[in-house]
């Protein structure tokens, strides 16, 4: 049995809407529609999909905040769903919940677990008590997090005065003080600048390598996945659409990267470079699309050989675009975002 | 029980509020001014009707300043935490609270205990002292009465927490708790005796007001302070009244919390 195991997991929400004076209509939304997968101990997995695909709902079920409508769910051998905890009887619901919470860490990128008005270190003292972390272990883990996440200067600063990137690092540290075996990260790099993103990624890579922490990560940023995850799962409309390597996703999705070249002057469209497709031009700047699975190097060489090249950049397709391409042309507006 | 955890939460609640010094100063000022206005109103009233509700003029004035001191401690006009909790439910931040290995109600109770303790020191003592300087109102008979008063305040604060916690839980279903908050606010203002002591209320209305939970929040502590409970048995009865309401309402809050966490959608994200 896998460390994290989902079997035909479902979550249905009923949405009631007012129609006229007394009429109410009920509509069922299947936020998670029969998802099955297993994650082994020590894996680092990306869990991606467009907004409203069901990512956060899955995470909430895995942490035991939401009860599944159907299917089975096990995390470290524990069934996290609140209703099963209520049924389990022995020791009551709180014991199961505490048992699970001791073994998982959660970071919600858009929320914080830290005490807003108090210095950062106060929140860590709280974690110390909350997870009953032995003193020596607490010291050791805190020191490590402070060093790797560069929190030393921030410990005495009230959380409300931290920047988003600082707060995120503070939250990640808070989730790790009790040595969780699994770390769920819901959009850990959302809103962060490039430097902060890099630092967070570096830390997670190091954590996974040195502590063997299993990481499940949702994100909208493909670079997170590229740099961290050997495996990616794509979900859309509550269904698992893809489970495998990131490169494979690009192949399946036939996604394209964009080569942006700045020429010395305005020139006719570059249409004679093999493997590239001319998209559009803005004065001396031209946009060429090429398959995401192939290398940009030969393309750059070919363009540089034949044209007066001043500057260039490569744009990665975002996840929504990849998924939109993967599952047909029904989402034209998403493909636009490639442009 | 996880005493150390909840003690840490309570200490955090205390210090959180202690960081807002300007708000505290503004609160002290407001309480003092409001206390002066009510005092002169009561003086006019008790001049016309001496011994109204069994209170002497000095008792009535003490009652005014106890009320001002307890406004935030016992959440007479809002518990002081429910807006934050409702906001967390509305925005979905409550998800963070729910996955923690701690009980939601015990967590908020501890945080509120810390808040109450800070409010007692920060916003209770000063207006009461100012009132005592300006007016010659009744003071407790001795240290025993002060102690008995503090116990009644602690119980009153617990009942207040339980009421406001229930109010906040409604946000899981209503998504916008404002309506319920308004009703609870109005109910608290009237039935806590903040405007007029409950023993002044006439007839059936008075009978009713004196057995509702809001009576625990100001009327009972004030009567303990004024020594209106003759002997240990009467005092024990008053504590039992507060304790029963605390248990019933905390139990209702637990039931609401269980129902909410079992089936209600955590909003957003």
Coordinates of C-alpha atoms in Angstrom, one line a residue:
Chain A
X1 CA 0.0 0.0 0.0
X2 CA 1.2 3.5 -0.9
X3 CA 2.0 6.1 1.7
X4 CA -0.8 8.3 0.4
X5 CA -3.5 6.4 -1.3
X6 CA -6.7 7.6 -2.9
X7 CA -9.3 5.3 -4.4
X8 CA -12.1 6.7 -6.5
X9 CA -12.2 9.7 -4.2
X10 CA -15.2 11.9 -4.7
X11 CA -16.5 15.2 -3.3
X12 CA -19.8 16.7 -4.3
X13 CA -21.0 20.1 -3.3
X14 CA -24.6 21.0 -3.4
X15 CA -25.2 24.5 -4.5
X16 CA -28.6 26.1 -3.9
X17 CA -29.6 29.0 -5.9
X18 CA -32.5 31.4 -5.6
X19 CA -34.8 31.5 -8.6
X20 CA -37.6 33.9 -8.2
X21 CA -39.4 34.5 -4.9
X22 CA -39.8 31.0 -3.5
X23 CA -38.2 28.7 -6.0
X24 CA -34.8 27.3 -5.1
X25 CA -32.8 25.2 -7.5
X26 CA -30.3 22.7 -6.4
X27 CA -27.2 21.9 -8.4
X28 CA -24.6 19.3 -7.7
X29 CA -21.0 20.2 -8.4
X30 CA -18.5 17.3 -8.5
X31 CA -15.4 19.1 -7.3
X32 CA -13.5 15.8 -7.2
X33 CA -14.9 13.1 -9.4
X34 CA -13.4 9.7 -8.8
X35 CA -9.7 10.3 -8.4
X36 CA -7.3 7.4 -7.7
X37 CA -3.6 7.6 -7.1
X38 CA -0.8 6.5 -4.8
X39 CA 2.2 8.4 -3.6
X40 CA 5.2 6.6 -2.2
X41 CA 7.2 7.7 0.8
X42 CA 9.8 10.3 -0.2
X43 CA 8.2 11.2 -3.5
X44 CA 7.8 14.9 -4.5
X45 CA 4.7 15.2 -6.6
X46 CA 3.2 18.2 -8.4
X47 CA -0.6 18.4 -8.4
X48 CA -1.7 20.8 -11.0
X49 CA -4.8 22.0 -12.9
X50 CA -6.6 25.1 -13.7
X51 CA -8.6 27.1 -11.1
X52 CA -11.5 25.2 -9.8
X53 CA -10.1 21.9 -11.0
X54 CA -10.4 20.4 -7.5
X55 CA -6.8 20.6 -6.3
X56 CA -7.5 22.4 -3.0
X57 CA -10.6 20.2 -2.4
X58 CA -8.3 17.2 -2.7
X59 CA -5.8 18.7 -0.3
X60 CA -8.5 19.5 2.2
X61 CA -9.7 16.0 2.2
X62 CA -6.1 14.7 2.6
X63 CA -5.7 17.0 5.7
X64 CA -9.0 15.9 7.1
X65 CA -10.8 19.2 6.9
X66 CA -13.4 18.0 4.4
X67 CA -15.2 14.7 4.4
X68 CA -15.2 12.9 1.0
X69 CA -18.6 12.1 -0.5
X70 CA -17.3 8.8 -1.7
X71 CA -14.2 6.6 -2.2
X72 CA -11.4 5.7 0.1
X73 CA -8.5 7.7 1.4
X74 CA -5.4 6.8 3.5
X75 CA -2.6 8.9 4.6
X76 CA 0.2 7.1 6.5
X77 CA -2.3 4.4 7.2
X78 CA -4.8 6.8 8.7
X79 CA -8.2 7.7 7.3
X80 CA -8.3 11.5 7.6
X81 CA -12.0 12.1 6.9
X82 CA -13.8 13.7 9.8
X83 CA -16.8 11.4 9.7
X84 CA -14.7 8.3 10.0
X85 CA -13.0 9.9 12.9
X86 CA -16.4 10.4 14.5
X87 CA -17.3 6.8 13.8
X88 CA -14.1 5.3 15.0
X89 CA -15.0 5.7 18.6
X90 CA -11.9 4.5 20.4
X91 CA -10.4 7.6 22.0
X92 CA -12.9 9.7 20.1
X93 CA -12.5 11.8 17.0
X94 CA -9.8 14.0 18.5
X95 CA -7.3 11.2 18.9
X96 CA -7.4 10.2 15.2
X97 CA -7.2 13.8 14.2
X98 CA -4.3 14.5 16.4
X99 CA -2.5 11.3 15.3
X100 CA -2.8 12.5 11.6
X101 CA -2.0 16.1 12.3
X102 CA 1.3 15.0 14.0
X103 CA 2.4 13.4 10.8
X104 CA 1.5 16.0 8.2
X105 CA 2.5 19.6 7.6
X106 CA 0.4 22.0 5.6
X107 CA 1.2 25.3 4.0
X108 CA -1.7 27.2 2.3
X109 CA 0.0 29.8 0.2
X110 CA -2.8 32.3 0.5
X111 CA -3.4 31.7 4.2
X112 CA -1.2 31.8 7.2
X113 CA -0.9 29.8 10.4
X114 CA 1.2 32.5 12.1
X115 CA 0.0 34.9 14.8
X116 CA -0.7 38.0 12.8
X117 CA 0.0 40.6 15.6
X118 CA 2.9 38.9 17.3
X119 CA 6.6 38.3 16.6
X120 CA 7.3 35.4 14.4
X121 CA 9.1 33.4 17.1
X122 CA 5.9 33.4 19.2
X123 CA 4.2 31.4 16.6
X124 CA 7.0 28.9 16.7
X125 CA 6.7 28.6 20.5
X126 CA 3.0 27.8 19.9
X127 CA 3.9 25.0 17.4
X128 CA 6.3 23.7 20.0
X129 CA 3.4 23.2 22.4
X130 CA 0.8 22.3 19.9
X131 CA 2.8 19.3 18.4
X132 CA 4.4 18.4 21.7
X133 CA 7.8 18.6 20.1
X134 CA 10.6 17.5 22.5
X135 CA 12.7 20.6 23.5
X136 CA 16.0 19.4 22.0
X137 CA 14.3 18.4 18.7
X138 CA 12.4 21.7 18.6
X139 CA 15.6 23.7 19.0
X140 CA 17.4 21.7 16.3
X141 CA 14.6 22.0 13.8
X142 CA 14.1 25.6 14.5
X143 CA 17.8 26.4 14.1
X144 CA 17.9 24.4 10.8
X145 CA 14.8 26.2 9.4
X146 CA 16.1 29.6 10.5
X147 CA 19.4 29.0 8.8
X148 CA 18.1 27.5 5.6
X149 CA 15.1 29.9 5.2
X150 CA 17.1 32.9 6.4
X151 CA 14.7 33.8 9.2
X152 CA 17.2 35.0 11.8
X153 CA 16.5 38.7 11.3
X154 CA 12.8 38.1 11.3
X155 CA 12.1 36.2 14.5
X156 CA 11.4 39.3 16.5
X157 CA 9.3 41.0 13.8
X158 CA 5.5 41.0 14.1
X159 CA 4.1 38.8 11.3
X160 CA 1.9 41.6 9.9
X161 CA 5.1 43.5 9.1
X162 CA 6.6 40.7 7.0
X163 CA 6.7 40.8 3.3
X164 CA 4.8 38.1 1.4
X165 CA 8.0 36.2 0.7
X166 CA 9.2 36.4 4.3
X167 CA 5.8 35.4 5.6
X168 CA 5.8 32.4 3.3
X169 CA 9.2 31.3 4.5
X170 CA 7.9 31.7 8.0
X171 CA 4.9 29.6 7.3
X172 CA 6.9 26.8 5.7
X173 CA 9.2 26.7 8.8
X174 CA 6.1 26.6 11.1
X175 CA 4.8 23.6 9.1
X176 CA 8.1 21.6 9.5
X177 CA 9.0 22.0 13.2
X178 CA 7.3 18.8 14.2
X179 CA 9.1 16.7 11.5
X180 CA 6.0 15.8 9.4
X181 CA 6.4 12.9 7.1
X182 CA 4.1 14.5 4.5
X183 CA 4.1 18.1 3.5
X184 CA 1.2 19.5 1.6
X185 CA 1.9 22.8 -0.1
X186 CA -1.0 24.7 -1.7
X187 CA 0.5 27.3 -4.0
X188 CA 3.6 27.9 -2.0
X189 CA 5.1 30.4 -4.5
X190 CA 2.0 32.4 -5.4
X191 CA 2.7 36.1 -5.5
X192 CA 6.4 35.7 -4.7
X193 CA 9.1 37.5 -6.6
X194 CA 11.8 35.5 -8.5
X195 CA 14.3 35.5 -5.7
X196 CA 11.8 34.4 -3.1
X197 CA 10.5 31.7 -5.3
X198 CA 14.0 30.4 -5.9
X199 CA 14.8 30.3 -2.2
X200 CA 11.6 28.4 -1.4
X201 CA 12.3 25.9 -4.1
X202 CA 15.8 25.4 -3.0
X203 CA 14.7 24.8 0.5
X204 CA 12.0 22.2 -0.5
X205 CA 14.5 20.4 -2.7
X206 CA 16.9 20.2 0.2
X207 CA 14.2 19.1 2.6
X208 CA 13.1 16.3 0.4
X209 CA 16.7 15.1 -0.2
X210 CA 17.9 15.3 3.4
X211 CA 14.8 14.4 5.4
X212 CA 13.0 12.3 2.9
X213 CA 9.8 14.2 3.4
X214 CA 7.0 13.3 1.0
X215 CA 5.8 16.4 -0.7
X216 CA 2.6 17.1 -2.5
X217 CA 2.5 20.4 -4.2
X218 CA -0.2 22.3 -6.0
X219 CA 0.9 25.2 -8.2
X220 CA 0.1 27.3 -11.2
X221 CA 3.8 27.8 -11.9
X222 CA 5.3 25.1 -14.1
X223 CA 8.8 26.1 -13.0
X224 CA 8.0 24.9 -9.5
X225 CA 7.2 21.5 -11.0
X226 CA 10.1 21.5 -13.4
X227 CA 12.6 22.2 -10.7
X228 CA 11.1 20.1 -7.9
X229 CA 8.9 17.3 -9.0
X230 CA 9.8 14.1 -10.8
X231 CA 6.2 13.3 -11.2
X232 CA 3.2 15.5 -12.0
X233 CA -0.5 14.8 -11.8
X234 CA -2.9 16.9 -13.8
X235 CA -6.5 17.3 -12.7
X236 CA -9.3 19.1 -14.5
X237 CA -13.0 19.0 -13.8
X238 CA -12.3 16.8 -10.8
X239 CA -10.8 14.1 -12.8
X240 CA -7.2 12.9 -13.0
X241 CA -6.1 13.6 -16.6
X242 CA -2.4 12.8 -16.4
X243 CA 0.0 11.1 -14.0
X244 CA 3.6 10.8 -15.0
X245 CA 6.7 12.8 -15.8
X246 CA 6.6 16.4 -16.7
X247 CA 8.3 15.9 -20.1
X248 CA 5.6 13.4 -20.9
X249 CA 2.9 16.0 -20.1
X250 CA 4.4 18.3 -22.7
X251 CA 4.5 15.4 -25.2
X252 CA 0.9 14.4 -24.5
X253 CA -0.3 18.0 -24.5
X254 CA 1.8 18.9 -27.6
X255 CA 2.4 22.1 -25.8
X256 CA 4.6 24.8 -27.3
X257 CA 7.2 27.1 -25.9
X258 CA 7.6 30.5 -27.3
X259 CA 10.9 31.9 -28.6
X260 CA 10.9 35.7 -28.5
X261 CA 13.6 37.2 -30.7
X262 CA 14.5 40.9 -31.0
X263 CA 16.1 41.7 -34.3
X264 CA 18.1 44.7 -35.3
X265 CA 15.3 46.1 -37.4
X266 CA 11.8 45.2 -38.6
X267 CA 12.1 42.3 -41.0
X268 CA 9.6 40.0 -42.7
X269 CA 8.3 37.0 -40.7
X270 CA 10.9 34.3 -39.9
X271 CA 9.3 31.3 -41.6
X272 CA 12.3 29.4 -42.9
X273 CA 13.7 28.0 -39.6
X274 CA 12.9 24.3 -39.3
X275 CA 11.0 23.3 -36.2
X276 CA 9.6 26.7 -35.5
X277 CA 6.3 28.3 -36.4
X278 CA 5.9 32.0 -36.8
X279 CA 3.2 33.4 -34.5
X280 CA 3.3 37.2 -34.8
X281 CA 5.6 40.2 -34.9
X282 CA 5.7 43.5 -33.0
X283 CA 8.1 45.7 -34.9
X284 CA 11.5 44.2 -34.7
X285 CA 10.3 41.6 -32.1
X286 CA 9.1 38.3 -33.5
X287 CA 7.4 35.4 -31.7
X288 CA 8.2 31.8 -32.8
X289 CA 6.5 28.8 -31.3
X290 CA 8.2 25.4 -31.0
X291 CA 7.4 22.1 -29.3
X292 CA 8.0 22.2 -25.6
X293 CA 9.6 18.8 -25.7
X294 CA 12.4 19.9 -28.1
X295 CA 15.5 21.9 -27.3
X296 CA 15.6 25.7 -28.0
X297 CA 19.3 25.6 -28.7
X298 CA 19.3 24.5 -32.4
X299 CA 16.5 26.9 -33.0
X300 CA 18.4 29.8 -31.5
X301 CA 21.5 28.8 -33.5
X302 CA 19.5 28.8 -36.8
X303 CA 17.9 32.2 -36.1
X304 CA 21.2 33.7 -35.1
X305 CA 23.0 32.4 -38.2
X306 CA 20.4 33.8 -40.6
X307 CA 19.2 37.0 -38.9
X308 CA 20.7 40.1 -37.1
X309 CA 19.8 38.9 -33.6
X310 CA 20.0 41.5 -30.7
X311 CA 18.3 39.7 -27.9
X312 CA 16.1 36.7 -27.2
X313 CA 14.1 34.9 -24.5
X314 CA 12.2 31.7 -24.1
X315 CA 8.7 31.7 -22.6
X316 CA 7.4 28.5 -21.0
X317 CA 3.8 27.6 -21.6
X318 CA 1.8 28.0 -18.4
X319 CA -0.1 25.0 -17.1
X320 CA -3.5 26.2 -18.2
X321 CA -2.3 26.5 -21.7
X322 CA -0.8 23.0 -21.6
X323 CA -4.0 21.6 -20.3
X324 CA -6.1 23.5 -22.7
X325 CA -4.0 22.1 -25.6
X326 CA -4.1 18.7 -24.1
X327 CA -7.9 18.5 -23.9
X328 CA -9.0 20.0 -27.1
X329 CA -9.7 23.4 -28.4
X330 CA -12.7 24.1 -26.2
X331 CA -10.7 26.7 -24.2
X332 CA -9.5 29.1 -26.8
X333 CA -9.1 31.8 -24.3
X334 CA -6.5 29.8 -22.5
X335 CA -4.5 29.2 -25.6
X336 CA -4.4 33.0 -26.0
X337 CA -2.5 33.2 -22.8
X338 CA 0.5 31.7 -24.7
X339 CA 0.7 34.7 -26.9
Chain B
X1 CA -6.2 18.3 28.7
X2 CA -3.4 20.1 26.9
X3 CA -2.8 22.7 29.5
X4 CA 0.5 24.0 28.2
X5 CA -0.8 24.4 24.7
X6 CA -3.9 26.4 25.8
X7 CA -1.9 28.4 28.3
X8 CA 0.4 29.4 25.4
X9 CA -2.7 30.3 23.3
X10 CA -4.1 32.4 26.2
X11 CA -0.8 34.1 26.7
X12 CA -0.7 34.9 23.0
X13 CA -4.3 36.3 23.2
X14 CA -3.2 38.6 26.0
X15 CA -0.1 39.9 24.2
X16 CA -1.9 40.3 20.9
X17 CA -4.2 42.8 22.4
X18 CA -1.5 44.4 24.4
X19 CA 0.2 45.4 21.2
X20 CA -2.6 47.8 20.4
X21 CA -1.9 50.4 23.0
X22 CA -3.6 53.3 21.2
X23 CA -6.8 51.2 20.8
X24 CA -6.7 50.5 24.6
X25 CA -6.2 54.2 25.4
X26 CA -9.1 55.1 23.1
X27 CA -11.2 52.4 24.8
X28 CA -10.4 53.7 28.2
X29 CA -11.4 57.2 27.2
X30 CA -14.7 56.0 25.7
X31 CA -15.6 53.9 28.7
X32 CA -14.9 56.8 31.0
X33 CA -17.0 59.3 29.1
X34 CA -19.8 56.8 28.7
X35 CA -19.6 56.1 32.4
X36 CA -19.9 59.8 33.2
X37 CA -23.0 60.2 31.0
X38 CA -24.7 57.1 32.5
X39 CA -23.8 58.2 36.0
X40 CA -25.5 61.5 35.7
X41 CA -28.5 59.8 34.1
X42 CA -28.7 57.3 37.0
X43 CA -28.3 60.1 39.5
X44 CA -31.3 61.8 38.0
X45 CA -33.3 58.6 38.0
X46 CA -32.4 57.6 41.6
X47 CA -33.2 61.1 42.8
X48 CA -36.7 60.5 41.6
X49 CA -36.9 56.9 42.7
X50 CA -34.6 56.2 45.6
X51 CA -34.0 52.5 46.3
X52 CA -35.1 51.6 42.8
X53 CA -34.6 47.9 42.2
X54 CA -33.2 47.6 45.7
X55 CA -30.2 49.7 44.9
X56 CA -29.1 52.8 46.8
X57 CA -27.7 55.7 44.8
X58 CA -24.2 54.5 45.7
X59 CA -25.0 51.0 44.5
X60 CA -26.4 52.3 41.3
X61 CA -23.3 54.4 40.6
X62 CA -21.0 51.4 41.4
X63 CA -23.2 49.4 38.9
X64 CA -22.5 51.9 36.2
X65 CA -18.7 51.7 36.6
X66 CA -18.7 47.9 36.9
X67 CA -20.6 47.9 33.6
X68 CA -18.0 50.1 32.0
X69 CA -15.2 48.0 33.3
X70 CA -16.8 44.8 32.1
X71 CA -17.9 45.9 28.6
X72 CA -15.0 44.3 26.9
X73 CA -14.1 41.8 29.6
X74 CA -17.5 40.1 29.5
X75 CA -18.2 41.1 25.9
X76 CA -21.4 43.0 26.7
X77 CA -21.5 44.7 23.3
X78 CA -19.7 42.1 21.3
X79 CA -17.3 39.4 22.4
X80 CA -14.2 40.9 20.9
X81 CA -13.3 37.7 19.0
X82 CA -16.3 36.7 17.0
X83 CA -15.7 39.2 14.2
X84 CA -12.3 37.6 13.6
X85 CA -13.7 34.1 13.8
X86 CA -16.5 34.9 11.4
X87 CA -14.1 36.5 9.0
X88 CA -11.9 33.4 9.1
X89 CA -15.0 31.3 8.4
X90 CA -16.1 33.6 5.5
X91 CA -12.7 33.7 3.9
X92 CA -11.8 30.1 4.5
X93 CA -8.9 30.8 6.7
X94 CA -10.7 28.6 9.2
X95 CA -9.2 25.7 7.3
X96 CA -5.9 26.5 9.0
X97 CA -7.5 26.3 12.4
X98 CA -9.3 23.0 11.6
X99 CA -6.3 20.9 10.6
X100 CA -4.4 21.7 13.7
X101 CA -4.2 19.1 16.4
X102 CA -6.1 21.3 18.8
X103 CA -9.8 21.7 19.6
X104 CA -11.3 24.7 17.8
X105 CA -13.5 25.8 20.7
X106 CA -10.8 25.2 23.4
X107 CA -8.4 27.2 21.2
X108 CA -10.7 30.2 20.8
X109 CA -11.7 30.0 24.5
X110 CA -8.1 30.2 25.6
X111 CA -7.4 33.0 23.2
X112 CA -10.4 34.8 24.5
X113 CA -9.4 34.2 28.1
X114 CA -6.1 36.0 27.4
X115 CA -8.0 38.8 25.7
X116 CA -10.4 39.1 28.7
X117 CA -7.5 39.2 31.1
X118 CA -5.9 42.0 29.2
X119 CA -9.1 43.9 28.9
X120 CA -9.7 43.6 32.6
X121 CA -6.3 45.2 33.3
X122 CA -6.1 47.5 30.4
X123 CA -9.7 48.7 30.1
X124 CA -11.3 47.7 33.3
X125 CA -9.2 49.2 36.1
X126 CA -8.7 52.7 34.9
X127 CA -12.3 53.7 34.2
X128 CA -13.3 52.2 37.5
X129 CA -10.7 54.2 39.3
X130 CA -11.7 57.4 37.6
X131 CA -15.3 56.7 38.5
X132 CA -14.3 56.1 42.1
X133 CA -12.5 59.4 42.2
X134 CA -15.4 61.4 40.8
X135 CA -18.2 59.6 42.6
X136 CA -18.4 58.2 46.1
X137 CA -19.9 54.8 45.1
X138 CA -20.1 51.5 47.0
X139 CA -16.9 49.6 47.3
X140 CA -16.8 45.9 48.2
X141 CA -16.9 45.0 51.8
X142 CA -13.4 43.4 51.8
X143 CA -10.9 41.3 49.9
X144 CA -13.2 38.3 50.1
X145 CA -15.8 40.2 48.2
X146 CA -13.3 41.3 45.6
X147 CA -12.3 37.7 45.1
X148 CA -15.9 36.5 44.8
X149 CA -16.4 39.3 42.3
X150 CA -13.5 38.1 40.2
X151 CA -14.8 34.6 40.1
X152 CA -18.2 35.9 39.0
X153 CA -16.5 37.9 36.3
X154 CA -14.6 34.8 35.1
X155 CA -17.8 32.9 34.9
X156 CA -19.6 35.8 33.2
X157 CA -16.8 36.0 30.7
X158 CA -17.2 32.3 30.0
X159 CA -20.9 32.6 29.3
X160 CA -20.2 35.6 27.1
X161 CA -17.6 33.5 25.1
X162 CA -20.1 30.7 24.8
X163 CA -22.8 33.0 23.4
X164 CA -20.5 34.7 20.9
X165 CA -19.0 31.4 19.9
X166 CA -22.4 30.1 18.9
X167 CA -23.1 33.3 17.0
X168 CA -19.8 32.9 15.1
X169 CA -20.6 29.2 14.3
X170 CA -23.7 30.4 12.5
X171 CA -21.4 31.8 9.8
X172 CA -20.6 28.3 8.7
X173 CA -24.2 28.1 7.4
X174 CA -25.1 31.7 6.7
X175 CA -21.7 32.7 5.3
X176 CA -22.4 36.2 6.4
X177 CA -22.7 36.4 10.1
X178 CA -23.6 40.1 10.3
X179 CA -27.4 39.6 10.8
X180 CA -26.9 37.2 13.7
X181 CA -24.2 39.5 15.2
X182 CA -26.6 42.4 15.1
X183 CA -29.4 40.5 16.9
X184 CA -26.9 39.1 19.5
X185 CA -25.5 42.6 20.0
X186 CA -28.9 44.1 20.6
X187 CA -29.9 41.2 22.9
X188 CA -26.7 41.6 24.9
X189 CA -27.1 45.4 25.2
X190 CA -30.6 45.0 26.6
X191 CA -30.5 41.7 28.6
X192 CA -27.0 42.1 30.1
X193 CA -28.3 45.1 32.0
X194 CA -25.7 47.4 30.4
X195 CA -28.2 50.2 30.0
X196 CA -30.3 49.6 33.1
X197 CA -29.9 47.0 35.9
X198 CA -32.1 44.0 35.3
X199 CA -33.6 44.2 38.8
X200 CA -35.2 47.5 37.7
X201 CA -37.0 45.7 34.8
X202 CA -40.7 45.4 35.7
X203 CA -42.9 42.3 36.0
X204 CA -42.6 39.4 33.7
X205 CA -40.0 41.0 31.6
X206 CA -37.8 41.4 34.6
X207 CA -38.4 37.8 35.6
X208 CA -37.4 36.7 32.2
X209 CA -34.3 38.9 31.9
X210 CA -33.0 37.7 35.2
X211 CA -32.9 34.0 34.1
X212 CA -31.5 34.5 30.6
X213 CA -27.8 33.8 30.1
X214 CA -27.0 37.5 29.6
X215 CA -27.7 38.1 33.3
X216 CA -24.5 36.2 34.0
X217 CA -22.4 38.8 32.3
X218 CA -23.0 41.9 34.3
X219 CA -25.9 41.7 36.7
X220 CA -24.6 38.7 38.7
X221 CA -21.0 40.0 39.0
X222 CA -22.3 43.4 40.0
X223 CA -24.6 41.9 42.7
X224 CA -21.7 39.9 44.0
X225 CA -19.6 43.1 44.1
X226 CA -22.4 44.9 45.9
X227 CA -22.8 42.0 48.4
X228 CA -26.4 41.4 47.4
X229 CA -26.0 37.7 47.9
X230 CA -26.3 37.1 51.6
X231 CA -24.3 34.1 52.7
X232 CA -22.4 31.4 51.0
X233 CA -25.4 29.5 49.7
X234 CA -26.8 32.4 47.8
X235 CA -23.4 33.1 46.3
X236 CA -23.1 29.4 45.4
X237 CA -26.5 29.7 43.8
X238 CA -25.4 32.7 41.7
X239 CA -22.2 30.8 40.6
X240 CA -24.3 27.7 39.8
X241 CA -26.6 29.9 37.6
X242 CA -23.6 31.2 35.7
X243 CA -22.0 27.8 35.5
X244 CA -25.1 26.1 34.2
X245 CA -25.5 28.6 31.4
X246 CA -21.8 28.3 30.6
X247 CA -22.1 24.5 30.3
X248 CA -25.3 24.5 28.3
X249 CA -24.0 27.1 25.9
X250 CA -20.5 25.7 25.5
X251 CA -22.2 22.3 24.8
X252 CA -24.4 23.9 22.2
X253 CA -21.3 25.5 20.7
X254 CA -19.6 22.1 20.5
X255 CA -22.5 20.6 18.8
X256 CA -22.6 23.4 16.3
X257 CA -18.9 23.0 15.7
X258 CA -19.2 19.2 15.2
X259 CA -22.0 19.7 12.7
X260 CA -20.1 22.4 10.9
X261 CA -16.8 20.6 10.6
X262 CA -18.6 17.4 9.5
X263 CA -20.5 18.7 6.6
X264 CA -20.1 22.4 5.9
X265 CA -17.9 23.5 3.1
X266 CA -14.8 25.3 4.0
X267 CA -15.0 28.4 1.8
X268 CA -12.6 29.4 -0.9
X269 CA -9.2 28.4 -2.2

